[in-house]
Coordinates of C-alpha atoms and ligand atoms in Angstrom, one line a residue:
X1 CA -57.8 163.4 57.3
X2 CA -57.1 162.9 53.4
X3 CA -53.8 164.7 52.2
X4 CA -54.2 168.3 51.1
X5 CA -51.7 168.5 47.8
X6 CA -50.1 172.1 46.4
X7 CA -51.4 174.3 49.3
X8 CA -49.1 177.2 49.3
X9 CA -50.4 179.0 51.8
X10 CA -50.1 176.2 54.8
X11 CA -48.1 177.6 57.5
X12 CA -45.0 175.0 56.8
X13 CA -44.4 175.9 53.2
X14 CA -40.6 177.3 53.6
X15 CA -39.8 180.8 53.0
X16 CA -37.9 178.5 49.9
X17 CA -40.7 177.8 48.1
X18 CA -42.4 180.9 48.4
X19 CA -38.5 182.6 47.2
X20 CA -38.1 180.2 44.3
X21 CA -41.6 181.2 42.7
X22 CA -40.4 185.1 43.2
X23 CA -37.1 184.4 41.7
X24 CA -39.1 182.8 38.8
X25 CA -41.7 185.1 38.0
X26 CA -38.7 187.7 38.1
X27 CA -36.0 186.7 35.6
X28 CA -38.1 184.4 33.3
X29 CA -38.7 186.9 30.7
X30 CA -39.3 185.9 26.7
X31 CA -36.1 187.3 26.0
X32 CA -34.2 184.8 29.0
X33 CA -36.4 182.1 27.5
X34 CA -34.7 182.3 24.3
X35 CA -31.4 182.7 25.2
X36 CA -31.7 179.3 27.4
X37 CA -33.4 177.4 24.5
X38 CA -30.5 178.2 22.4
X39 CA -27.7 177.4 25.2
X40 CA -29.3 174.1 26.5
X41 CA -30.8 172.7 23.6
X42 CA -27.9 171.3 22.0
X43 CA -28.3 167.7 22.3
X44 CA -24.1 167.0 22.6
X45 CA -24.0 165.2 26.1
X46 CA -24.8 161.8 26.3
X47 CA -25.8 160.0 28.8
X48 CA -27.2 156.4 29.5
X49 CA -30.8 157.0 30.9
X50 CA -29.9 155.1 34.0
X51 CA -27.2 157.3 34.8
X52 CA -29.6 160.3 34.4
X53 CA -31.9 158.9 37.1
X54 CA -29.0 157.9 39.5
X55 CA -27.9 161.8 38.6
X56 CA -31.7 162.5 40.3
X57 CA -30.6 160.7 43.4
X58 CA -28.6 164.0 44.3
X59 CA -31.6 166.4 43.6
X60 CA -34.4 167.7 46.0
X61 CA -36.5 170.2 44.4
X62 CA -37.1 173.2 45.9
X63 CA -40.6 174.3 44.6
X64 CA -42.8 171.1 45.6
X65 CA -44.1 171.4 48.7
X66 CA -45.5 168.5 49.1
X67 CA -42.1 166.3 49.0
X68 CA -38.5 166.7 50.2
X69 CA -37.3 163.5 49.1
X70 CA -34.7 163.1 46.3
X71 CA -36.6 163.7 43.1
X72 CA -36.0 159.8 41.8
X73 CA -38.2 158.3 44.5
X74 CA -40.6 160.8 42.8
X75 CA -40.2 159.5 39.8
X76 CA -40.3 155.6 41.5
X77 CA -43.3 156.5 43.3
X78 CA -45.5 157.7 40.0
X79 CA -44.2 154.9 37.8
X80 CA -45.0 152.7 40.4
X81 CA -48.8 153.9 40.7
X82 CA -48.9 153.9 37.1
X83 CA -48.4 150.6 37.3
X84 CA -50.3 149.5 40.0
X85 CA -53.4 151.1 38.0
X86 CA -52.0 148.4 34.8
X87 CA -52.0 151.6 32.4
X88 CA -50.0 150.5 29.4
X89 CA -46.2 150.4 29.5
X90 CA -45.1 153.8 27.9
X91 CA -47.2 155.8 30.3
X92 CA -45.5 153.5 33.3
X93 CA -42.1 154.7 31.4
X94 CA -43.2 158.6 31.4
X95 CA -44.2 158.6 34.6
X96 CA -40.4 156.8 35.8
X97 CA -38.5 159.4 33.4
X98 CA -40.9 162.6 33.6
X99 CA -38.5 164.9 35.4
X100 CA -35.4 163.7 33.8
X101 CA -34.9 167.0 32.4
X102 CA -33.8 168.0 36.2
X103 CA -30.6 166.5 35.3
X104 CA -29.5 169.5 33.2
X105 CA -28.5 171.0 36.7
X106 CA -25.4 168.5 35.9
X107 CA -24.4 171.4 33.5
X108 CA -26.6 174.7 34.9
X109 CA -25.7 177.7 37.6
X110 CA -27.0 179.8 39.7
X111 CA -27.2 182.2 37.3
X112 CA -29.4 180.8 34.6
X113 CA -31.5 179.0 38.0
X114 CA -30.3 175.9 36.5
X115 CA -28.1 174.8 39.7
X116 CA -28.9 172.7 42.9
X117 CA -28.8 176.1 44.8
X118 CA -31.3 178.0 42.0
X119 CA -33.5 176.2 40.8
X120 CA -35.9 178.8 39.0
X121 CA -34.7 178.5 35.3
X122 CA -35.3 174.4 35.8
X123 CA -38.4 173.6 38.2
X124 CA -41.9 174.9 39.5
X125 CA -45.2 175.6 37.2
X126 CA -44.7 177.3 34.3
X127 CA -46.8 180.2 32.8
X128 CA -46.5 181.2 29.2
X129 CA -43.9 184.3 27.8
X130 CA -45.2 186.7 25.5
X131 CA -48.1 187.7 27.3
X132 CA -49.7 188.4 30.6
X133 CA -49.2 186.8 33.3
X134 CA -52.7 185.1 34.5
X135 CA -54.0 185.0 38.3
X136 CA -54.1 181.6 38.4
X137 CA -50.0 181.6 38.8
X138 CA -49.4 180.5 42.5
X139 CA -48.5 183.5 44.1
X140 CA -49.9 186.2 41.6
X141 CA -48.9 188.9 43.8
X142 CA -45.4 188.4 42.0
X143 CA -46.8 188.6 38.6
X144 CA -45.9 192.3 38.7
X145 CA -42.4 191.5 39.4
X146 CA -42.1 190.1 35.2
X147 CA -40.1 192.7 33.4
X148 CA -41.9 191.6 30.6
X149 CA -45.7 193.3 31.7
X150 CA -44.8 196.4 31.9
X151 CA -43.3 196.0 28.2
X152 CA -46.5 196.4 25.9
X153 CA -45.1 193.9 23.1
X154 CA -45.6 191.3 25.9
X155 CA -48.1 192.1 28.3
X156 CA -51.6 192.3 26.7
X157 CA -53.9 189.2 26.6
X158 CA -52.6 187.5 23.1
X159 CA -48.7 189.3 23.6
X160 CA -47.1 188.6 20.6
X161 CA -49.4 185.1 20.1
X162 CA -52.5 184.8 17.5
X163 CA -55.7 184.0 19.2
X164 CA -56.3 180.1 19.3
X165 CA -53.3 179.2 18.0
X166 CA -52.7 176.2 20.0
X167 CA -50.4 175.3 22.6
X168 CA -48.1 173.9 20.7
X169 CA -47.4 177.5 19.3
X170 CA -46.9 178.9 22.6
X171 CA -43.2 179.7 24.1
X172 CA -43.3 178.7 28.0
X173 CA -41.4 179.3 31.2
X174 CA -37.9 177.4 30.8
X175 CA -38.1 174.3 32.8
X176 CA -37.4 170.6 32.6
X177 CA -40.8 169.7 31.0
X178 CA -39.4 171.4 27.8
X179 CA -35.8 170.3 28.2
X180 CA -37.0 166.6 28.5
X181 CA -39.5 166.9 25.4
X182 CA -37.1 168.5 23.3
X183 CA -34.3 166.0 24.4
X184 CA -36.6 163.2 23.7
X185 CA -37.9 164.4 20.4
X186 CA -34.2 165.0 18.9
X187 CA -33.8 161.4 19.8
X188 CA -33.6 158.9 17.1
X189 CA -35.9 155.9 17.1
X190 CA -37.6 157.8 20.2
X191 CA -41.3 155.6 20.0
X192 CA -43.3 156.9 22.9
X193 CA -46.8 158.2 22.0
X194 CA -48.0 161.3 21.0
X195 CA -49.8 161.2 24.8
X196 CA -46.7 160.2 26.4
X197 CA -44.4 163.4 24.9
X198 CA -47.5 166.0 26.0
X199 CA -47.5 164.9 29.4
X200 CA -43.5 164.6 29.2
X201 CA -44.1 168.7 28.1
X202 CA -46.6 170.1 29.5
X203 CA -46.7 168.7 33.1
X204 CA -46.0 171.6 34.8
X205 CA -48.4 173.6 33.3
X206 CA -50.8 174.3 36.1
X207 CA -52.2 177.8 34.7
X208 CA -53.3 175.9 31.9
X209 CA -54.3 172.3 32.9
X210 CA -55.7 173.0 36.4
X211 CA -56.2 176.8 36.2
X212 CA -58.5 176.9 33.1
X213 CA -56.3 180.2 32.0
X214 CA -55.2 181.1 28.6
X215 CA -59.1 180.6 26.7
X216 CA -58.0 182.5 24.0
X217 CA -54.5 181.1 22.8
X218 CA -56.3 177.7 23.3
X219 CA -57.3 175.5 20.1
X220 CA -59.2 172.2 19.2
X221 CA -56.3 169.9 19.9
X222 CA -55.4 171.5 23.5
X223 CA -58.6 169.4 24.6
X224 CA -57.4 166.2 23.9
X225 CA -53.9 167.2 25.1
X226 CA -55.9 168.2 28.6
X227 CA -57.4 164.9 28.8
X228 CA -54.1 163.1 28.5
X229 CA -52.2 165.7 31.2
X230 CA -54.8 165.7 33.5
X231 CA -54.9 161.9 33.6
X232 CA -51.0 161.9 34.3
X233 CA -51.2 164.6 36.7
X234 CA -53.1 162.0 39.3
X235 CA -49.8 160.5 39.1
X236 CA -47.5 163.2 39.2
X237 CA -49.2 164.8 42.1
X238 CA -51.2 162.4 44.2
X239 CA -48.4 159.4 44.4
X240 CA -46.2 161.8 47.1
X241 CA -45.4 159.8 50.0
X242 CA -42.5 159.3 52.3
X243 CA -42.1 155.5 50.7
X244 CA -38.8 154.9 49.3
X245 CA -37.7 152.7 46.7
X246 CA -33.7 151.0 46.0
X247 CA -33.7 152.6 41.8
X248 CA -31.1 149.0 41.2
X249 CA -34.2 147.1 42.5
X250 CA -36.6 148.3 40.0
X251 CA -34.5 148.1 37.1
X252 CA -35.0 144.5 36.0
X253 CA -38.6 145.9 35.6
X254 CA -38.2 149.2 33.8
X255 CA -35.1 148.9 32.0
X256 CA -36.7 146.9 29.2
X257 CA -39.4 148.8 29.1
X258 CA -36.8 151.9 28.2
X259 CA -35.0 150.1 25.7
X260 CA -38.4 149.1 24.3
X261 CA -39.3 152.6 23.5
X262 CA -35.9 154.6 23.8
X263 CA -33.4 151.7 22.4
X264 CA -30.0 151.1 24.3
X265 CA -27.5 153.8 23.5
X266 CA -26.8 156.7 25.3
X267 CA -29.6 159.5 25.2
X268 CA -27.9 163.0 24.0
X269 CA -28.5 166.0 26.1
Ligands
LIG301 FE1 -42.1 167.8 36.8
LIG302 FE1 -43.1 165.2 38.7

């Protein structure tokens, strides 16, 4: 029987999952949004990207329920396929360093979900802030729970967006997929493609990229940046196994392909 990925509703989904996407849909709010961009986006810790993926040796992450392995044999695993499939080398790179923003649980709490115990300011799919809340979020019935629909600034259609202006001009969910981007963008001599850094940021946007929502924030460019998520997401999602990988034995492979496109000094979180 072929592997059924992201069912929700199976039986053996833990009370966990189904808790971290309540918690989520709760307290991410535009105003929480803002106040973690400004506290975590300060680029002053820095850290060797090896060290960051060793870091990920220590994490499980409590929304997937398709894998409760430490979240660097994820990373292994997609890189790996990517690989296997001889894409070029920078999309082999994403796929190893995708959910490297994970790491800012190094420096999170339970309180802003940024901790190993809460996780729902740092993983899951993310939704946009601003406006409503679609029915394609995985357990809509929580939708309701968003302090922010039943404040009329933020829970019509556009919110406080302008129709087709573009995901780029969208404020989402606070996750890793935005920490990583923004991490990545501040750093200098960064050269991964344009297609690398929108599947870096908008992974986790399932709403969007699988659930067709959002028609009218969309704009020309969001269809070329669907083609190039969608093609990741094969990797990202259908690579989950219980195969395991030794991260010093796959160094001599990806390392250089790191320094290729990131350089050699420390990356600054
Ligand atoms: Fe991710
Ligand atoms: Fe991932």
């Amino acid at each position: 029987m072929e592997k059924v990925f992201r069912d929700y509703n199976k039986p053996d989904v833990n009370a966990a999952v189904r808790d971290h996407y309540r918690k989520m849909r709760e307290r991410q709010t535009f105003e929480y949004v803002q106040d973690m961009q400004r506290k975590y986006l300060m680029f002053n810790k820095p850290m060797d990207l090896w060290d960051a993926m060793i870091h990920l040796n220590d994490l499980i992450d409590v929304s997937d329920p398709d894998l409760d392995l430490p979240n660097v044999q994820h990373l292994i695993q997609s890189a790996e396929a990517i690989r296997e499939d001889k894409r070029p080398d920078w999309m082999q790179l994403v796929g190893l360093i995708h959910d490297l923003g994970k790491v800012m649980f190094l420096w999170g709490n339970d309180e802003d979900g940024t901790s190993q115990d809460e996780q729902w300011g740092m993983v899951g799919d993310v939704f946009v802030v601003g406006c409503a809340l679609p029915e394609s979020c995985v357990y809509p019935e929580f939708n309701k729970l968003n302090p922010d629909m039943s404040d009329s600034r933020y829970s019509s259609e556009l919110g406080i967006y302008e129709k087709h202006c573009g995901l780029d001009n969208l404020t989402l969910a606070w996750g890793h997929d935005e920490y990583l981007f923004q991490v990545l963008q501040h750093h200098k001599g960064n050269l991964i493609p344009e297609e690398g850094m929108v599947m870096i940021r908008y992974h986790s946007f399932y709403p969007w990229h699988s659930g067709g929502s959002y028609t009218s924030l969309r704009c020309d460019k969001d269809k070329k940046y669907l083609e190039w998520i969608r093609d990741f997401n094969k990797y990202d999602l259908y690579t989950k196994c219980n195969k395991t990988y030794d991260l010093e034995e796959i160094k001599d492979y990806y390392l250089p392909i790191a320094e290729k496109y990131l350089g050699e000094g420390p990356i600054y979180w």
